[in-house]
């Protein structure tokens, strides 16, 4: 294949490292790149209706494959639209390369039509962000960008003026694939660190483990550790898919959307061992117990809580090195008590996941039904808002299933676009988006992309007619709800008008069979489910300690908000269940 210009070299290099597709919206300044894609025929161009969708799709794809995914936008507003998805990818620590096409190089700084400064704009959400102003910067810039995204796990941005893309390519050859894709090193703590950690744990009677997404791939070792210490395992949301399944030590999640048993186990231990978690809510971490933390990133150690000991290491390797140093123990009262608490929490949650009377559809029930009927290796995405809460609590994980969200960046509208990218990369697996009505309608235009490219994503919409999570937050903070109501169309009709399968369900009796039809449909599909809007999202019991750090006013407000919510729920219970 002839490499004539800079764009050719860029596209060729991306194909070399295994990139299969680029998501984006075309435009004048991107013409060189899209033309190179067309003529080379090795990479597919996946046009989206909104560049934010392109970036989320790339983020979703790479979170699933752990490989580099790519998105692109034309100059100015075109690439600016990528920003939210790029933040999401960067903060999810997943390798994404963005091609930000730029205005003509001779016009930079002149206040030209559509002029922005992408090399500055994307700095904060990338490991590497460079303007290409001369062809001789290549192939270094491309290679640096790829290595930064893959090796440091995050975003790299190449800012490429349209005219530079069309200039003659330098003759310098591209590095071989292996040198472009740095492999993760094995990070094993020093022996004295392991000894210190073992001593701390051996001296502690009640150890609780707190596991995050850094425990990916370490399930067996984590179980061995919990068995050796007779420790309950609490997880952060990011750890759910890696930790919760086949886990006899599981005592649930903690955090604002977690449940009591997880919170309690972490506060009633004498030593808490945090493993691969950067859980952000300090007020949920105990202050009166010893805390040790293991993380592959030194900068994560102790940034949320005072540490007795911080260890840099890969979770799997660290546990493997630690296990031989742990003394045998038989005492398991702490573990058993935590497991009992968990059972109680689960039972309470289970009661909420039932069909309501008068046909009311509780979102918990909807999530439980989809979880039961979905494929064993299904991939789920969840919108920020209450869909994240319901999936965190009611989706059954099994080690094969995956759950992707915007769990660190916390952007709405992530689920359907991420599902789009995931389905492109994993066409043989069922991909289900749990979308909020607010989140879905934010980037609804790309339902058309599902049709146009025939991407058979299944979109479940929690149609509660409200920006529910924010409505709850307003109540909890003592504000009167403002601007949260949504006047929605019948989303199943929207789907049909786009040319894809759509079904609306508003009665819980009809839900199971509707889910069957929806999942069995051979093609993209929308299930618009009219769900109850008054649901108890925060855990029923708020511990005083849990809200420490809030002002007294805030505490009152939280209690009042909860109380109002409990009253709302009681109404639902009395009249609707
Ligand atoms: C892009 C973006 N805008 C605003 C917010 C603040 N926010 C968080 S959740 C939420 C409401 C989500 O509503 P919806 O998608 O309808 O889901 P629900 O909570 O009702 O289930 C809002 C506005 C955000 N996180 N991201």
XYZ file of C-alpha atoms and ligand atoms in Angstrom:
603
model
C 0.000 0.000 0.000
C 1.412 3.360 -1.022
C 2.076 5.852 1.756
C 1.995 9.163 -0.007
C 1.059 11.720 2.574
C 0.961 12.300 6.304
C -2.625 11.056 6.594
C -1.628 7.824 4.812
C 1.177 7.294 7.291
C -1.128 7.931 10.241
C -3.779 5.507 9.019
C -1.199 2.909 8.032
C 0.424 3.049 11.477
C -2.927 2.670 13.203
C -3.719 -0.363 11.056
C -0.275 -1.750 11.946
C -1.115 -1.717 15.655
C -4.408 -3.489 15.072
C -6.903 -0.626 14.980
C -9.992 -1.936 13.186
C -12.210 1.133 13.078
C -12.340 4.861 13.697
C -15.479 6.502 15.046
C -16.232 10.083 14.149
C -17.919 12.719 12.038
C -16.273 13.716 8.781
C -15.354 17.287 7.831
C -13.170 19.382 5.586
C -10.085 19.351 7.799
C -10.430 15.565 8.206
C -10.661 14.881 4.486
C -7.064 13.714 4.230
C -7.616 11.162 6.976
C -10.947 9.838 5.726
C -9.538 9.603 2.210
C -6.581 7.589 3.507
C -8.992 5.287 5.337
C -11.018 4.842 2.157
C -8.077 4.140 -0.119
C -6.200 1.873 2.278
C -9.287 -0.214 3.077
C -7.814 -1.661 6.275
C -9.725 0.399 8.791
C -13.481 0.943 8.874
C -14.897 4.444 9.248
C -17.876 4.343 11.638
C -19.759 7.586 11.218
C -21.718 8.757 14.243
C -24.200 11.606 14.484
C -22.367 13.269 17.359
C -18.633 13.234 18.062
C -19.284 12.651 21.776
C -20.787 9.326 20.765
C -17.649 8.556 18.777
C -15.448 9.163 21.812
C -17.685 7.156 24.148
C -17.814 4.354 21.574
C -14.011 4.265 21.440
C -13.899 4.304 25.240
C -16.389 1.428 25.442
C -14.537 -0.580 22.824
C -11.165 -0.260 24.486
C -12.514 -0.984 27.966
C -13.712 -4.293 26.621
C -10.746 -5.251 24.490
C -7.983 -3.518 26.486
C -6.681 -2.445 23.088
C -6.271 0.910 21.429
C -9.486 2.394 20.033
C -9.671 5.526 17.910
C -12.051 8.422 17.338
C -11.803 11.551 15.242
C -13.368 14.955 14.828
C -12.958 17.785 12.372
C -11.526 21.160 13.342
C -12.968 23.433 16.020
C -16.445 22.390 17.138
C -16.038 18.965 15.528
C -13.277 17.764 17.785
C -14.535 19.845 20.699
C -17.546 17.533 20.794
C -15.214 14.620 21.577
C -14.214 16.039 24.905
C -16.646 14.395 27.302
C -16.040 10.913 25.938
C -12.300 11.523 26.038
C -12.458 12.549 29.679
C -14.397 9.382 30.326
C -11.798 7.234 28.567
C -8.891 8.957 30.249
C -10.367 8.723 33.710
C -11.342 5.093 33.079
C -7.684 4.514 32.195
C -8.379 2.963 28.852
C -6.299 3.507 25.690
C -7.990 5.811 23.206
C -6.355 7.854 20.497
C -8.183 10.915 19.194
C -7.441 12.555 15.898
C -8.351 16.198 16.286
C -8.243 17.736 12.822
C -7.260 21.377 12.874
C -7.671 24.584 10.872
C -5.093 25.323 8.132
C -1.664 25.570 9.785
C -0.936 29.018 8.321
C -4.085 30.375 10.004
C -3.365 29.235 13.548
C -3.444 32.280 15.803
C -5.340 34.473 13.368
C -8.784 34.067 14.888
C -9.739 31.991 11.846
C -13.141 30.440 11.244
C -13.667 27.550 13.724
C -10.354 28.211 15.430
C -9.853 26.526 18.776
C -6.651 25.217 20.334
C -7.124 21.468 20.682
C -3.503 21.035 21.803
C -4.471 23.040 24.900
C -8.064 21.914 25.221
C -7.312 18.224 25.459
C -4.229 18.529 27.679
C -6.115 17.790 30.846
C -7.780 14.659 29.533
C -4.757 13.048 27.914
C -1.293 11.683 28.580
C -0.065 13.059 25.300
C -1.441 15.863 23.153
C 0.602 17.312 20.304
C 0.103 19.593 17.362
C 1.670 18.370 14.125
C 2.933 21.425 12.326
C 5.498 19.745 10.057
C 5.512 16.341 8.320
C 8.919 15.531 9.784
C 7.327 15.292 13.231
C 6.010 12.013 11.956
C 6.182 9.173 12.574
C 7.465 10.139 16.054
C 4.309 11.925 17.097
C 2.110 9.034 15.997
C 4.320 6.522 17.747
C 4.582 8.593 20.914
C 0.819 8.976 20.984
C 0.228 5.246 20.602
C 2.778 4.318 23.248
C 1.417 6.897 25.672
C -2.186 5.741 25.252
C -1.360 2.038 25.458
C 1.483 2.146 27.960
C 0.019 4.714 30.343
C -3.570 3.622 29.705
C -5.499 6.710 28.760
C -5.993 9.201 25.992
C -3.556 10.551 23.438
C -4.511 13.289 21.007
C -2.931 14.088 17.662
C -3.835 17.576 16.474
C -3.488 17.537 12.729
C -4.140 20.589 10.509
C -5.940 19.578 7.340
C -3.159 20.905 5.104
C -0.384 19.101 6.998
C -2.343 15.836 6.639
C -2.057 16.216 2.864
C 1.664 16.994 2.740
C 4.169 14.387 1.577
C 4.948 11.747 4.110
C 8.496 11.583 5.485
C 10.399 8.537 4.318
C 11.249 7.281 7.787
C 9.773 3.815 8.380
C 7.338 3.010 11.124
C 8.547 0.982 14.119
C 7.449 -2.634 14.238
C 4.183 -3.399 15.987
C 5.767 -4.984 19.076
C 7.724 -1.850 19.853
C 4.628 0.294 19.449
C 2.537 -1.624 21.931
C 4.319 -1.666 25.279
C 3.299 -4.588 27.481
C 2.379 -4.026 31.112
C 5.271 -4.693 33.472
C 4.799 -7.033 36.434
C 4.878 -4.809 39.475
C 5.770 -6.876 42.537
C 6.449 -5.154 45.862
C 9.819 -5.486 47.541
C 10.155 -8.336 50.033
C 10.286 -5.950 53.010
C 7.011 -4.361 51.921
C 5.378 -7.762 51.772
C 6.772 -8.600 55.225
C 5.423 -5.347 56.653
C 1.998 -5.939 55.164
C 1.942 -9.516 56.436
C 2.931 -8.355 59.933
C 0.144 -5.781 59.978
C -2.430 -8.338 58.888
C -1.154 -11.074 61.203
C -1.455 -8.670 64.137
C -5.046 -7.803 63.281
C -7.987 -9.838 64.495
C -10.631 -8.464 62.160
C -9.429 -7.651 58.665
C -11.811 -6.377 55.991
C -10.830 -6.218 52.328
C -12.002 -3.373 50.124
C -11.636 -4.237 46.456
C -11.823 -2.036 43.377
C -11.333 -2.356 39.655
C -7.614 -2.915 40.177
C -8.619 -6.441 41.232
C -9.442 -7.328 37.611
C -7.834 -10.669 36.827
C -7.094 -11.406 40.495
C -10.332 -13.141 41.508
C -8.741 -16.438 42.540
C -5.992 -14.712 44.550
C -8.505 -12.447 46.237
C -10.549 -15.467 47.335
C -7.389 -17.111 48.683
C -6.557 -13.990 50.632
C -10.045 -13.718 52.111
C -9.899 -17.429 53.025
C -6.534 -16.990 54.723
C -7.712 -13.983 56.719
C -11.369 -14.971 57.179
C -12.130 -11.538 55.826
C -15.292 -10.109 54.353
C -14.795 -8.477 50.956
C -16.454 -5.128 50.349
C -16.287 -3.728 46.843
C -16.368 -0.344 45.205
C -18.554 0.019 42.121
C -15.604 -0.413 39.776
C -14.801 -3.729 41.450
C -18.277 -5.228 41.063
C -17.696 -7.095 37.820
C -14.357 -8.479 39.013
C -15.129 -9.288 42.627
C -18.784 -10.027 43.339
C -19.260 -13.337 41.530
C -18.497 -16.777 43.040
C -17.464 -15.015 46.185
C -18.343 -16.583 49.566
C -16.810 -13.547 51.291
C -18.882 -10.941 49.469
C -20.600 -8.460 51.793
C -21.647 -5.990 49.125
C -20.766 -2.530 48.003
C -20.216 0.679 49.900
C -20.530 4.327 48.932
C -23.473 6.605 48.246
C -25.197 3.912 46.237
C -23.907 0.957 48.225
C -25.518 -0.805 51.114
C -25.258 -1.006 54.835
C -23.434 -4.313 55.131
C -20.479 -3.066 53.100
C -20.256 0.122 55.089
C -20.521 -1.723 58.402
C -17.840 -4.311 57.618
C -15.365 -1.554 56.795
C -16.082 0.296 60.002
C -16.133 -2.644 62.399
C -12.837 -4.208 61.346
C -9.587 -3.376 63.065
C -7.605 -3.285 59.807
C -8.892 -2.391 56.379
C -6.894 -3.532 53.370
C -7.709 -1.507 50.254
C -6.890 -3.353 47.054
C -6.827 -1.628 43.683
C -9.390 0.992 44.558
C -9.360 4.757 44.235
C -12.848 5.018 45.766
C -13.398 8.785 45.957
C -15.778 9.293 48.893
C -13.651 9.906 51.964
C -16.643 10.103 54.265
C -17.306 6.398 53.725
C -13.814 5.352 54.742
C -13.291 4.573 58.419
C -11.133 6.894 60.472
C -10.675 4.751 63.565
C -9.158 1.630 62.033
C -5.764 0.888 60.582
C -5.702 1.132 56.815
C -3.260 -0.479 54.410
C -3.492 0.060 50.679
C -2.096 -1.756 47.663
C -2.232 -0.048 44.291
C -0.228 -0.197 41.111
C -0.180 3.600 41.014
C 1.860 5.233 43.774
C -0.123 8.454 43.464
C -3.274 6.609 44.567
C -1.810 5.605 47.910
C -3.221 7.503 50.861
C -4.966 10.178 48.879
C -8.321 9.369 50.490
C -7.376 8.153 53.953
C -4.509 8.135 56.395
C -2.488 4.981 55.772
C -0.648 2.723 58.144
C 1.077 1.223 55.133
C 1.014 1.869 51.394
C 2.356 -0.697 48.959
C 2.909 -0.252 45.231
C 2.106 -3.433 43.404
C -0.115 -5.345 41.056
C -2.961 -6.856 43.092
C -2.584 -10.412 41.811
C 1.185 -10.480 42.249
C 1.078 -8.804 45.632
C -1.436 -11.293 47.023
C 0.591 -14.190 45.608
C 3.687 -12.900 47.368
C 1.793 -12.169 50.582
C -0.069 -15.444 51.088
C 2.892 -17.583 52.272
C 3.549 -15.049 55.047
C 0.097 -15.124 56.573
C -0.504 -17.067 59.755
C -3.334 -19.547 59.814
C -6.453 -18.443 61.627
C -9.613 -20.251 62.644
C -11.609 -17.429 64.196
C -14.328 -16.297 61.795
C -16.894 -14.498 63.949
C -16.234 -11.187 62.241
C -16.672 -12.716 58.806
C -19.837 -14.589 59.798
C -21.400 -11.488 61.318
C -20.600 -9.489 58.179
C -22.075 -12.206 55.974
C -25.271 -12.148 58.051
C -25.507 -8.391 57.665
C -25.066 -8.832 53.953
C -27.839 -11.414 53.781
C -30.143 -8.954 55.519
C -29.176 -6.161 53.122
C -29.725 -8.432 50.151
C -33.113 -9.574 51.396
C -34.203 -5.983 51.871
C -33.028 -5.132 48.357
C -34.654 -8.266 46.949
C -38.028 -7.174 48.315
C -37.826 -4.024 46.208
C -37.190 -5.980 43.013
C -40.736 -7.297 42.648
C -43.553 -6.404 40.308
C -45.646 -3.586 41.791
C -49.369 -3.757 42.282
C -51.536 -2.092 39.637
C -48.828 -3.036 37.178
C -46.298 -0.490 38.405
C -42.820 -1.314 37.124
C -40.117 -0.804 39.683
C -36.724 -0.176 38.091
C -35.232 -2.753 40.449
C -37.594 -5.367 39.039
C -36.788 -4.361 35.478
C -33.063 -4.747 36.144
C -33.540 -8.101 37.853
C -35.659 -9.425 34.957
C -33.132 -8.342 32.328
C -30.316 -9.778 34.409
C -32.091 -13.110 34.624
C -32.833 -13.286 30.916
C -29.604 -11.878 29.475
C -26.905 -14.114 28.027
C -24.317 -15.556 30.372
C -21.619 -13.577 28.608
C -23.662 -10.412 28.054
C -22.000 -7.019 28.269
C -23.973 -4.324 30.050
C -23.508 -0.595 30.010
C -25.246 1.682 32.494
C -26.039 5.368 32.275
C -25.013 7.694 35.037
C -28.099 8.399 37.116
C -30.230 5.755 38.750
C -29.442 3.111 36.045
C -26.002 2.900 37.653
C -27.643 2.295 41.032
C -29.955 -0.438 39.787
C -27.290 -2.240 37.804
C -24.844 -2.024 40.724
C -27.401 -3.689 42.963
C -29.352 -6.057 40.771
C -27.175 -7.199 37.888
C -25.876 -10.673 38.475
C -22.229 -10.926 37.510
C -20.582 -14.261 36.788
C -17.029 -13.626 35.683
C -17.959 -13.631 31.997
C -20.409 -10.764 31.990
C -19.079 -7.240 31.951
C -20.449 -3.983 33.291
C -19.164 -0.725 31.844
C -20.281 2.730 32.885
C -18.942 6.203 33.399
C -17.999 5.296 36.917
C -15.135 7.715 37.393
C -15.989 10.645 35.155
C -19.708 10.337 35.877
C -21.058 11.632 32.588
C -24.658 11.121 31.560
C -25.487 9.593 28.172
C -22.562 7.191 28.227
C -24.404 3.901 28.032
C -25.791 3.724 24.494
C -22.627 5.146 22.862
C -20.372 2.821 24.852
C -22.610 -0.084 23.893
C -22.292 0.945 20.245
C -18.491 0.694 20.391
C -18.556 -2.507 22.408
C -20.924 -4.216 19.971
C -18.724 -3.197 17.042
C -15.755 -4.810 18.746
C -17.589 -7.853 20.108
C -20.262 -8.636 17.529
C -20.908 -12.130 18.872
C -21.863 -11.040 22.366
C -25.145 -9.627 23.542
C -24.708 -5.958 24.443
C -27.371 -4.276 26.566
C -27.499 -0.585 27.406
C -29.356 0.430 30.560
C -30.225 4.001 29.650
C -31.900 6.722 31.661
C -34.561 8.687 29.802
C -32.476 11.825 30.385
C -29.256 10.133 29.349
C -30.765 8.439 26.327
C -32.414 11.569 24.960
C -29.180 13.527 25.373
C -27.498 11.562 22.560
C -30.619 10.001 21.049
C -29.601 10.976 17.519
C -27.208 8.083 17.419
C -30.022 5.604 17.529
C -29.865 6.329 13.810
C -26.265 5.069 13.763
C -27.399 1.754 15.242
C -29.773 1.460 12.297
C -27.438 2.814 9.639
C -24.556 0.517 10.556
C -26.847 -2.291 11.741
C -25.294 -2.516 15.186
C -27.626 -4.801 17.143
C -27.359 -3.124 20.538
C -30.300 -3.620 22.903
C -31.320 -0.380 24.607
C -33.450 -0.594 27.755
C -34.804 2.824 28.745
C -35.831 3.538 32.326
C -38.562 5.953 31.348
C -39.379 7.552 34.711
C -40.084 11.007 33.273
C -37.546 12.672 35.502
C -33.829 13.363 35.925
C -34.236 11.015 38.849
C -30.870 10.961 40.488
C -30.624 14.712 40.511
C -34.173 15.026 41.808
C -33.110 12.844 44.709
C -29.972 14.855 45.302
C -32.065 18.033 45.409
C -34.384 16.514 47.979
C -31.463 15.243 50.014
C -29.869 18.686 50.061
C -33.137 20.336 51.052
C -33.827 22.005 47.707
C -37.168 22.049 45.983
C -36.988 20.037 42.767
C -36.450 22.338 39.819
C -35.946 21.527 36.174
C -35.983 17.798 36.666
C -39.224 16.835 34.915
C -38.934 15.314 31.472
C -41.738 15.322 28.969
C -40.827 12.289 26.953
C -42.058 10.908 23.672
C -42.938 7.246 23.339
C -39.371 6.053 22.747
C -40.553 2.861 21.099
C -42.198 5.000 18.414
C -38.982 6.981 18.057
C -37.169 3.678 17.501
C -39.734 2.547 14.947
C -39.492 5.809 13.072
C -35.741 5.283 12.876
C -36.439 1.846 11.442
C -35.536 -0.364 14.368
C -37.458 -2.582 16.751
C -39.255 -0.695 19.507
C -41.614 -1.826 22.211
C -43.110 0.094 25.122
C -44.068 -1.584 28.371
C -46.071 0.087 31.094
C -47.389 -2.872 33.062
C -45.218 -5.174 35.135
C -47.283 -8.208 34.083
C -46.129 -7.674 30.505
C -42.487 -7.106 31.315
C -40.973 -10.628 31.256
C -42.378 -11.555 27.843
C -41.513 -8.138 26.438
C -37.915 -8.581 27.597
C -37.868 -12.000 25.904
C -39.020 -10.528 22.591
C -36.663 -7.602 22.855
C -33.593 -9.721 23.574
C -34.508 -12.281 20.917
C -34.897 -9.630 18.226
C -32.310 -9.975 15.538
C -31.125 -6.378 15.274
C -30.923 -3.170 17.262
C -33.868 -2.762 19.609
C -35.341 -0.335 22.105
C -37.406 -1.343 25.124
C -39.097 1.748 26.498
C -40.130 0.831 30.024
C -42.338 3.209 31.963
C -40.858 2.886 35.420
C -41.874 4.168 38.832
C -40.256 7.484 39.616
C -40.426 7.330 43.412
C -37.807 4.865 44.494
C -35.567 4.709 47.504
C -32.155 5.151 45.942
C -29.974 5.822 48.961
C -29.697 3.081 51.582
C -32.645 3.155 54.020
C -30.389 3.626 57.035
C -27.993 6.534 57.044
C -25.324 6.256 59.685
C -24.397 9.440 61.465
C -20.788 8.714 60.687
C -21.559 8.231 57.042
C -22.462 11.866 56.676
C -19.778 13.229 58.972
C -17.990 15.876 57.015
C -21.329 17.309 55.905
C -22.321 20.434 57.828
C -24.997 20.154 60.491
C -27.325 21.879 58.076
C -26.318 19.378 55.429
C -26.928 16.521 57.810
C -30.421 17.789 58.609
C -31.029 18.229 54.932
C -29.886 14.713 54.155
C -32.093 13.319 56.880
C -35.029 15.424 55.700
C -34.423 14.403 52.149
C -34.262 10.787 53.154
C -37.362 11.225 55.240
C -39.229 12.739 52.329
C -38.031 9.881 50.234
C -39.099 7.322 52.803
C -42.502 8.963 52.827
C -42.594 8.847 49.039
C -41.614 5.219 49.141
C -44.190 4.441 51.811
C -46.808 5.940 49.508
C -45.602 3.708 46.736
C -45.555 0.767 49.110
C -49.025 1.440 50.413
C -50.719 2.221 47.185
C -48.767 0.607 44.451
C -47.076 -2.555 45.595
C -23.389 15.317 31.030
C -23.976 15.392 32.400
N -24.881 16.343 32.686
C -25.439 16.415 33.924
C -25.080 15.528 34.889
C -25.716 15.591 36.279
N -26.623 14.437 36.420
C -26.244 13.275 36.986
S -27.422 12.101 36.977
C -28.506 13.135 36.215
C -29.907 12.688 35.907
C -29.966 11.485 35.048
O -31.281 11.341 34.638
P -31.779 10.129 33.775
O -30.844 9.830 32.682
O -33.193 10.371 33.394
O -31.688 8.917 34.801
P -32.468 8.715 36.188
O -31.542 9.192 37.261
O -33.764 9.441 36.131
O -32.672 7.258 36.244
C -27.931 14.391 35.975
C -28.637 15.536 35.358
C -24.100 14.560 34.555
N -23.668 13.668 35.436
N -23.598 14.503 33.310
